[in-house]
PDB file of C-alpha atoms in Angstrom:
ATOM      1  CA  MET A 835       0.000   0.000   0.000  1.00  0.00           C
ATOM      2  CA  LEU A 836       2.570   2.565   1.159  1.00  0.00           C
ATOM      3  CA  LYS A 837       6.285   2.000   0.770  1.00  0.00           C
ATOM      4  CA  VAL A 838       8.909   4.451   1.953  1.00  0.00           C
ATOM      5  CA  ASP A 839      12.215   3.308   0.502  1.00  0.00           C
ATOM      6  CA  ARG A 840      15.548   4.705   1.735  1.00  0.00           C
ATOM      7  CA  ILE A 841      14.634   8.372   1.736  1.00  0.00           C
ATOM      8  CA  ASN A 842      17.063  11.153   2.638  1.00  0.00           C
ATOM      9  CA  CYS A 843      15.720  14.505   3.798  1.00  0.00           C
ATOM     10  CA  PHE A 844      17.435  17.719   4.831  1.00  0.00           C
ATOM     11  CA  TYR A 845      16.650  21.025   6.507  1.00  0.00           C
ATOM     12  CA  GLY A 846      19.092  23.254   4.672  1.00  0.00           C
ATOM     13  CA  HIS A 847      22.448  21.514   4.996  1.00  0.00           C
ATOM     14  CA  VAL A 848      21.384  19.439   8.006  1.00  0.00           C
ATOM     15  CA  GLN A 849      20.395  15.872   7.164  1.00  0.00           C
ATOM     16  CA  VAL A 850      17.486  14.575   9.251  1.00  0.00           C
ATOM     17  CA  LEU A 851      16.441  11.309   7.565  1.00  0.00           C
ATOM     18  CA  ARG A 852      19.124   8.861   6.436  1.00  0.00           C
ATOM     19  CA  ASP A 853      18.037   5.996   4.172  1.00  0.00           C
ATOM     20  CA  PHE A 854      14.807   5.818   6.168  1.00  0.00           C
ATOM     21  CA  SER A 855      12.343   3.086   5.156  1.00  0.00           C
ATOM     22  CA  LEU A 856       8.987   1.725   6.243  1.00  0.00           C
ATOM     23  CA  ASP A 857       5.977  -0.002   4.742  1.00  0.00           C
ATOM     24  CA  LEU A 858       2.297   0.135   5.631  1.00  0.00           C
ATOM     25  CA  ALA A 859      -0.410  -2.408   4.873  1.00  0.00           C
ATOM     26  CA  PRO A 860      -4.139  -1.675   4.389  1.00  0.00           C
ATOM     27  CA  GLY A 861      -5.924  -1.290   7.728  1.00  0.00           C
ATOM     28  CA  GLU A 862      -2.683  -1.466   9.706  1.00  0.00           C
ATOM     29  CA  VAL A 863      -1.809   0.817  12.612  1.00  0.00           C
ATOM     30  CA  LEU A 864       1.928   1.442  12.595  1.00  0.00           C
ATOM     31  CA  CYS A 865       3.365   3.423  15.505  1.00  0.00           C
ATOM     32  CA  LEU A 866       6.549   5.368  14.841  1.00  0.00           C
ATOM     33  CA  LEU A 867       8.526   5.773  18.058  1.00  0.00           C
ATOM     34  CA  GLY A 868      11.835   7.423  18.834  1.00  0.00           C
ATOM     35  CA  ARG A 869      13.503  10.113  20.884  1.00  0.00           C
ATOM     36  CA  ASN A 870      12.804  13.810  20.359  1.00  0.00           C
ATOM     37  CA  GLY A 871      14.588  14.916  17.203  1.00  0.00           C
ATOM     38  CA  ALA A 872      14.898  11.386  15.825  1.00  0.00           C
ATOM     39  CA  GLY A 873      13.005  12.348  12.650  1.00  0.00           C
ATOM     40  CA  LYS A 874       9.455  11.149  13.318  1.00  0.00           C
ATOM     41  CA  THR A 875       7.693  14.358  12.283  1.00  0.00           C
ATOM     42  CA  THR A 876      10.030  14.782   9.323  1.00  0.00           C
ATOM     43  CA  ALA A 877       9.062  11.312   8.091  1.00  0.00           C
ATOM     44  CA  LEU A 878       5.365  12.265   8.085  1.00  0.00           C
ATOM     45  CA  LYS A 879       6.113  15.583   6.378  1.00  0.00           C
ATOM     46  CA  ALA A 880       8.107  13.771   3.714  1.00  0.00           C
ATOM     47  CA  ILE A 881       5.176  11.465   2.970  1.00  0.00           C
ATOM     48  CA  MET A 882       2.875  14.510   2.684  1.00  0.00           C
ATOM     49  CA  GLY A 883       5.295  16.364   0.403  1.00  0.00           C
ATOM     50  CA  LEU A 884       5.899  19.110   2.963  1.00  0.00           C
ATOM     51  CA  ILE A 885       9.654  18.538   2.892  1.00  0.00           C
ATOM     52  CA  GLY A 886      11.677  17.557  -0.131  1.00  0.00           C
ATOM     53  CA  VAL A 887      13.148  14.097  -0.585  1.00  0.00           C
ATOM     54  CA  ARG A 888      16.629  14.295  -2.101  1.00  0.00           C
ATOM     55  CA  GLN A 889      17.086  10.566  -2.586  1.00  0.00           C
ATOM     56  CA  GLY A 890      14.766   7.607  -2.239  1.00  0.00           C
ATOM     57  CA  SER A 891      11.177   6.826  -3.070  1.00  0.00           C
ATOM     58  CA  ILE A 892       7.720   7.042  -1.474  1.00  0.00           C
ATOM     59  CA  LYS A 893       5.074   5.055  -3.312  1.00  0.00           C
ATOM     60  CA  PHE A 894       1.373   4.778  -2.545  1.00  0.00           C
ATOM     61  CA  ASP A 895      -0.212   2.055  -4.674  1.00  0.00           C
ATOM     62  CA  ASN A 896       2.630   2.526  -7.185  1.00  0.00           C
ATOM     63  CA  VAL A 897       2.087   6.301  -7.385  1.00  0.00           C
ATOM     64  CA  GLU A 898       5.363   8.105  -6.685  1.00  0.00           C
ATOM     65  CA  LEU A 899       4.569  10.760  -4.082  1.00  0.00           C
ATOM     66  CA  THR A 900       7.918  12.532  -3.968  1.00  0.00           C
ATOM     67  CA  SER A 901       7.149  14.327  -7.239  1.00  0.00           C
ATOM     68  CA  LEU A 902       3.760  15.621  -6.036  1.00  0.00           C
ATOM     69  CA  PRO A 903       2.972  18.872  -4.169  1.00  0.00           C
ATOM     70  CA  PRO A 904       1.200  18.459  -0.793  1.00  0.00           C
ATOM     71  CA  HIS A 905      -2.316  19.154  -2.097  1.00  0.00           C
ATOM     72  CA  GLU A 906      -1.903  16.453  -4.736  1.00  0.00           C
ATOM     73  CA  VAL A 907      -0.656  14.005  -2.093  1.00  0.00           C
ATOM     74  CA  ALA A 908      -3.836  14.681  -0.108  1.00  0.00           C
ATOM     75  CA  LYS A 909      -5.896  14.040  -3.240  1.00  0.00           C
ATOM     76  CA  GLN A 910      -4.407  10.547  -3.415  1.00  0.00           C
ATOM     77  CA  GLY A 911      -6.304   9.806  -0.201  1.00  0.00           C
ATOM     78  CA  ILE A 912      -3.809  10.652   2.552  1.00  0.00           C
ATOM     79  CA  GLY A 913      -5.027  12.578   5.591  1.00  0.00           C
ATOM     80  CA  TYR A 914      -2.592  14.409   7.870  1.00  0.00           C
ATOM     81  CA  THR A 915      -3.065  15.769  11.370  1.00  0.00           C
ATOM     82  CA  PRO A 916       0.093  17.710  12.238  1.00  0.00           C
ATOM     83  CA  GLN A 917       1.486  18.239  15.699  1.00  0.00           C
ATOM     84  CA  GLY A 918       0.006  21.410  17.156  1.00  0.00           C
ATOM     85  CA  ARG A 919      -3.284  21.007  15.200  1.00  0.00           C
ATOM     86  CA  ARG A 920      -2.806  24.088  12.930  1.00  0.00           C
ATOM     87  CA  LEU A 921      -6.447  24.899  12.385  1.00  0.00           C
ATOM     88  CA  PHE A 922      -7.926  27.957  10.723  1.00  0.00           C
ATOM     89  CA  SER A 923      -8.459  29.471  14.145  1.00  0.00           C
ATOM     90  CA  ASP A 924     -10.410  32.552  13.018  1.00  0.00           C
ATOM     91  CA  LEU A 925     -12.886  30.452  11.045  1.00  0.00           C
ATOM     92  CA  THR A 926     -15.785  28.512  12.505  1.00  0.00           C
ATOM     93  CA  VAL A 927     -15.817  24.759  12.939  1.00  0.00           C
ATOM     94  CA  ASP A 928     -18.175  24.511   9.973  1.00  0.00           C
ATOM     95  CA  GLU A 929     -15.898  26.635   7.768  1.00  0.00           C
ATOM     96  CA  ASN A 930     -12.889  24.498   8.707  1.00  0.00           C
ATOM     97  CA  LEU A 931     -14.782  21.368   7.717  1.00  0.00           C
ATOM     98  CA  LYS A 932     -15.781  22.917   4.387  1.00  0.00           C
ATOM     99  CA  ILE A 933     -12.121  23.550   3.591  1.00  0.00           C
ATOM    100  CA  GLY A 934     -11.321  19.924   4.365  1.00  0.00           C
ATOM    101  CA  LEU A 935     -14.150  18.692   2.173  1.00  0.00           C
ATOM    102  CA  MET A 936     -12.937  20.811  -0.754  1.00  0.00           C
ATOM    103  CA  THR A 937      -9.630  18.895  -0.901  1.00  0.00           C
ATOM    104  CA  ARG A 938     -11.210  15.934  -2.706  1.00  0.00           C
ATOM    105  CA  ASN A 939     -14.572  17.503  -3.573  1.00  0.00           C
ATOM    106  CA  ARG A 940     -16.491  15.661  -0.863  1.00  0.00           C
ATOM    107  CA  GLY A 941     -19.938  16.736   0.262  1.00  0.00           C
ATOM    108  CA  ALA A 942     -22.741  16.342   2.781  1.00  0.00           C
ATOM    109  CA  ALA A 943     -22.475  12.564   3.165  1.00  0.00           C
ATOM    110  CA  THR A 944     -18.796  12.746   4.130  1.00  0.00           C
ATOM    111  CA  ARG A 945     -19.491  15.663   6.471  1.00  0.00           C
ATOM    112  CA  ALA A 946     -22.230  13.695   8.199  1.00  0.00           C
ATOM    113  CA  ARG A 947     -19.974  10.657   8.701  1.00  0.00           C
ATOM    114  CA  VAL A 948     -17.245  12.815  10.191  1.00  0.00           C
ATOM    115  CA  LEU A 949     -19.635  14.552  12.580  1.00  0.00           C
ATOM    116  CA  ASP A 950     -21.007  11.173  13.638  1.00  0.00           C
ATOM    117  CA  LEU A 951     -17.517  10.359  14.893  1.00  0.00           C
ATOM    118  CA  PHE A 952     -17.242  13.695  16.737  1.00  0.00           C
ATOM    119  CA  PRO A 953     -20.759  14.634  17.898  1.00  0.00           C
ATOM    120  CA  ILE A 954     -19.398  17.431  20.098  1.00  0.00           C
ATOM    121  CA  LEU A 955     -18.305  19.253  16.930  1.00  0.00           C
ATOM    122  CA  ALA A 956     -21.886  19.194  15.646  1.00  0.00           C
ATOM    123  CA  LYS A 957     -22.762  21.380  18.650  1.00  0.00           C
ATOM    124  CA  ARG A 958     -19.893  23.774  17.912  1.00  0.00           C
ATOM    125  CA  LEU A 959     -20.375  24.382  14.186  1.00  0.00           C
ATOM    126  CA  GLN A 960     -20.732  28.164  14.507  1.00  0.00           C
ATOM    127  CA  GLN A 961     -17.983  28.536  17.106  1.00  0.00           C
ATOM    128  CA  ARG A 962     -14.577  29.846  16.059  1.00  0.00           C
ATOM    129  CA  ALA A 963     -11.997  27.067  16.038  1.00  0.00           C
ATOM    130  CA  GLY A 964      -9.565  29.106  18.110  1.00  0.00           C
ATOM    131  CA  THR A 965     -12.008  29.245  21.026  1.00  0.00           C
ATOM    132  CA  LEU A 966     -12.444  25.467  21.310  1.00  0.00           C
ATOM    133  CA  SER A 967     -10.841  23.528  24.145  1.00  0.00           C
ATOM    134  CA  GLY A 968      -7.593  21.700  23.416  1.00  0.00           C
ATOM    135  CA  GLY A 969      -9.377  18.378  23.105  1.00  0.00           C
ATOM    136  CA  GLU A 970     -12.030  19.831  20.814  1.00  0.00           C
ATOM    137  CA  GLN A 971      -9.351  21.403  18.636  1.00  0.00           C
ATOM    138  CA  GLN A 972      -7.649  18.027  18.288  1.00  0.00           C
ATOM    139  CA  MET A 973     -10.979  16.478  17.328  1.00  0.00           C
ATOM    140  CA  LEU A 974     -11.470  19.174  14.684  1.00  0.00           C
ATOM    141  CA  ALA A 975      -7.949  18.677  13.337  1.00  0.00           C
ATOM    142  CA  THR A 976      -8.629  14.947  13.021  1.00  0.00           C
ATOM    143  CA  ALA A 977     -12.038  15.638  11.482  1.00  0.00           C
ATOM    144  CA  LEU A 978     -10.396  17.892   8.880  1.00  0.00           C
ATOM    145  CA  ALA A 979      -8.095  15.052   7.843  1.00  0.00           C
ATOM    146  CA  LEU A 980     -11.039  12.646   7.686  1.00  0.00           C
ATOM    147  CA  CYS A 981     -12.871  14.981   5.319  1.00  0.00           C
ATOM    148  CA  VAL A 982     -10.628  13.759   2.501  1.00  0.00           C
ATOM    149  CA  GLU A 983     -11.963  10.215   3.060  1.00  0.00           C
ATOM    150  CA  PRO A 984      -8.404   8.972   3.526  1.00  0.00           C
ATOM    151  CA  ARG A 985      -7.080   5.518   2.877  1.00  0.00           C
ATOM    152  CA  ILE A 986      -4.073   6.459   4.996  1.00  0.00           C
ATOM    153  CA  MET A 987      -4.037   8.684   8.092  1.00  0.00           C
ATOM    154  CA  LEU A 988      -0.889  10.322   9.416  1.00  0.00           C
ATOM    155  CA  LEU A 989      -1.312  11.374  13.056  1.00  0.00           C
ATOM    156  CA  ASP A 990       1.470  13.365  14.708  1.00  0.00           C
ATOM    157  CA  GLU A 991       1.169  13.419  18.522  1.00  0.00           C
ATOM    158  CA  PRO A 992      -2.665  13.449  18.487  1.00  0.00           C
ATOM    159  CA  THR A 993      -2.991  13.029  22.279  1.00  0.00           C
ATOM    160  CA  GLU A 994      -0.459  15.698  23.247  1.00  0.00           C
ATOM    161  CA  GLY A 995      -1.739  17.821  26.134  1.00  0.00           C
ATOM    162  CA  LEU A 996      -5.128  16.111  26.288  1.00  0.00           C
ATOM    163  CA  MET A 997      -7.109  14.877  29.276  1.00  0.00           C
ATOM    164  CA  PRO A 998      -7.576  11.082  29.594  1.00  0.00           C
ATOM    165  CA  LEU A 999     -11.170  11.230  28.339  1.00  0.00           C
ATOM    166  CA  MET A1000     -10.078  12.986  25.135  1.00  0.00           C
ATOM    167  CA  ILE A1001      -7.133  10.637  24.718  1.00  0.00           C
ATOM    168  CA  ASN A1002      -9.485   7.667  24.819  1.00  0.00           C
ATOM    169  CA  LYS A1003     -11.709   9.323  22.206  1.00  0.00           C
ATOM    170  CA  ILE A1004      -8.802   9.821  19.802  1.00  0.00           C
ATOM    171  CA  LEU A1005      -7.656   6.222  20.275  1.00  0.00           C
ATOM    172  CA  GLU A1006     -11.225   5.079  19.707  1.00  0.00           C
ATOM    173  CA  ILE A1007     -11.221   6.900  16.368  1.00  0.00           C
ATOM    174  CA  VAL A1008      -7.974   5.148  15.377  1.00  0.00           C
ATOM    175  CA  GLY A1009      -9.678   1.835  16.139  1.00  0.00           C
ATOM    176  CA  LYS A1010     -12.704   2.751  14.034  1.00  0.00           C
ATOM    177  CA  LEU A1011     -10.482   3.760  11.130  1.00  0.00           C
ATOM    178  CA  LYS A1012      -8.785   0.378  11.335  1.00  0.00           C
ATOM    179  CA  GLU A1013     -12.153  -1.383  11.229  1.00  0.00           C
ATOM    180  CA  ALA A1014     -12.958   0.624   8.092  1.00  0.00           C
ATOM    181  CA  GLY A1015      -9.728  -0.500   6.435  1.00  0.00           C
ATOM    182  CA  VAL A1016      -7.916   2.830   6.815  1.00  0.00           C
ATOM    183  CA  ALA A1017      -4.207   2.462   7.527  1.00  0.00           C
ATOM    184  CA  THR A1018      -2.608   4.762  10.097  1.00  0.00           C
ATOM    185  CA  ILE A1019       0.899   5.915  10.912  1.00  0.00           C
ATOM    186  CA  LEU A1020       0.827   7.192  14.475  1.00  0.00           C
ATOM    187  CA  VAL A1021       3.578   9.245  16.080  1.00  0.00           C
ATOM    188  CA  GLU A1022       2.889   9.092  19.793  1.00  0.00           C
ATOM    189  CA  GLN A1023       4.933   9.784  22.932  1.00  0.00           C
ATOM    190  CA  ARG A1024       2.396   8.085  25.201  1.00  0.00           C
ATOM    191  CA  VAL A1025       3.864   4.628  24.912  1.00  0.00           C
ATOM    192  CA  GLU A1026       0.984   2.800  26.568  1.00  0.00           C
ATOM    193  CA  SER A1027      -1.467   4.480  24.192  1.00  0.00           C
ATOM    194  CA  ALA A1028       0.673   3.451  21.240  1.00  0.00           C
ATOM    195  CA  LEU A1029       0.885  -0.153  22.385  1.00  0.00           C
ATOM    196  CA  HIS A1030      -2.862  -0.248  22.898  1.00  0.00           C
ATOM    197  CA  VAL A1031      -3.709   0.438  19.251  1.00  0.00           C
ATOM    198  CA  ALA A1032      -0.634  -0.576  17.236  1.00  0.00           C
ATOM    199  CA  ASP A1033      -0.197  -3.646  15.079  1.00  0.00           C
ATOM    200  CA  ARG A1034       3.523  -2.926  14.726  1.00  0.00           C
ATOM    201  CA  ILE A1035       6.026  -0.545  16.293  1.00  0.00           C
ATOM    202  CA  ALA A1036       8.706   1.008  14.082  1.00  0.00           C
ATOM    203  CA  PHE A1037      11.626   2.598  15.923  1.00  0.00           C
ATOM    204  CA  ILE A1038      13.562   5.464  14.372  1.00  0.00           C
ATOM    205  CA  GLU A1039      16.995   6.442  15.666  1.00  0.00           C
ATOM    206  CA  ASN A1040      19.011   9.416  14.431  1.00  0.00           C
ATOM    207  CA  GLY A1041      16.940   9.547  11.262  1.00  0.00           C
ATOM    208  CA  ARG A1042      17.489   5.899  10.426  1.00  0.00           C
ATOM    209  CA  SER A1043      15.104   2.954  10.471  1.00  0.00           C
ATOM    210  CA  ALA A1044      15.807   0.751  13.463  1.00  0.00           C
ATOM    211  CA  GLU A1045      13.841  -2.268  14.627  1.00  0.00           C
ATOM    212  CA  ILE A1046      10.238  -3.075  13.751  1.00  0.00           C
ATOM    213  CA  VAL A1047       8.526  -5.144  16.431  1.00  0.00           C
ATOM    214  CA  SER A1048       5.096  -6.146  17.677  1.00  0.00           C
ATOM    215  CA  PRO A1049       3.534  -4.775  20.882  1.00  0.00           C
ATOM    216  CA  GLU A1050       3.888  -8.280  22.307  1.00  0.00           C
ATOM    217  CA  GLN A1051       7.642  -8.151  21.778  1.00  0.00           C
ATOM    218  CA  ILE A1052       7.832  -4.884  23.703  1.00  0.00           C
ATOM    219  CA  HIS A1053       5.806  -6.315  26.558  1.00  0.00           C
ATOM    220  CA  ALA A1054       8.207  -9.244  26.617  1.00  0.00           C
ATOM    221  CA  ASP A1055      11.285  -7.012  26.398  1.00  0.00           C
ATOM    222  CA  PRO A1056      10.528  -3.430  27.564  1.00  0.00           C
ATOM    223  CA  SER A1057      14.236  -2.586  27.389  1.00  0.00           C
ATOM    224  CA  LEU A1058      13.614  -1.793  23.700  1.00  0.00           C
ATOM    225  CA  LEU A1059      11.757   1.318  24.823  1.00  0.00           C
ATOM    226  CA  HIS A1060      14.664   2.414  26.976  1.00  0.00           C
ATOM    227  CA  GLN A1061      17.051   1.832  24.078  1.00  0.00           C
ATOM    228  CA  TYR A1062      15.147   3.735  21.411  1.00  0.00           C
ATOM    229  CA  VAL A1063      12.810   6.088  23.266  1.00  0.00           C
ATOM    230  CA  GLY A1064      14.564   6.609  26.567  1.00  0.00           C
ATOM    231  CA  VAL A1065      11.580   5.839  28.781  1.00  0.00           C
ATOM    232  CA  GLY A1066      11.445   3.520  31.763  1.00  0.00           C
ATOM    233  CA  VAL A1067      10.916  -0.179  31.288  1.00  0.00           C
ATOM    234  CA  GLY A1068       7.798  -0.534  33.435  1.00  0.00           C
ATOM    235  CA  VAL A1069       5.141  -0.798  30.732  1.00  0.00           C
ATOM    236  CA  ARG A1070       1.786  -2.278  31.648  1.00  0.00           C
ATOM    237  CA  LYS A1071       0.209  -4.681  29.229  1.00  0.00           C
ATOM    238  CA  ALA A1072      -2.788  -3.006  27.601  1.00  0.00           C
ATOM    239  CA  ALA A1073      -5.913  -4.866  26.573  1.00  0.00           C
ATOM    240  CA  ARG A1074      -6.125  -5.114  22.798  1.00  0.00           C
TER     241      ARG A1074
END
């Protein structure tokens, strides 16, 4: 479905990704874990065309994405929720959703499905996005990405700064996307949340692909988290 093959990305003269690779299957939830600055966000931006790829390939169903501008990547059916949400804060919830729907010319049916997932947003349609709570803003950012009816979702730190109730809601949405056959790449610092929803864990270290393991392997050997993420080894086993 999606194949990232040995890509190299730079910010100016500073190389961030070094022969980085991963693959994603339909309906799979792949968690990308690593230390701060390891290149997780850059990997998502590279897939979306927001940062140039100097060498390597990113293919989605045999379509080469590295030659496409970001809006054309989105039109292929890839939704992206960046870290920090980045909404149109002066526009209403409804106006934000309309912008999302325009990306792939989707209409009322798609809007209704998205609002079914986030019923609180249906009560906030005329409220400016910038006045929503942090959790509501994250819901709107996710809803915007869903407006393109994605086959792949890229979620960058979707639970950052959220209360437990909102965190559970976001993870619930990831589960529903999986049931619908939507594949997800999830960048998440809350390790227990990641293990709860992931099919596989891909570690990135200094911009390079490291190990790819299952949640069960991490539960059996939590030292992997200490090695690649730098967190403690006391991880509770989550129900899956």
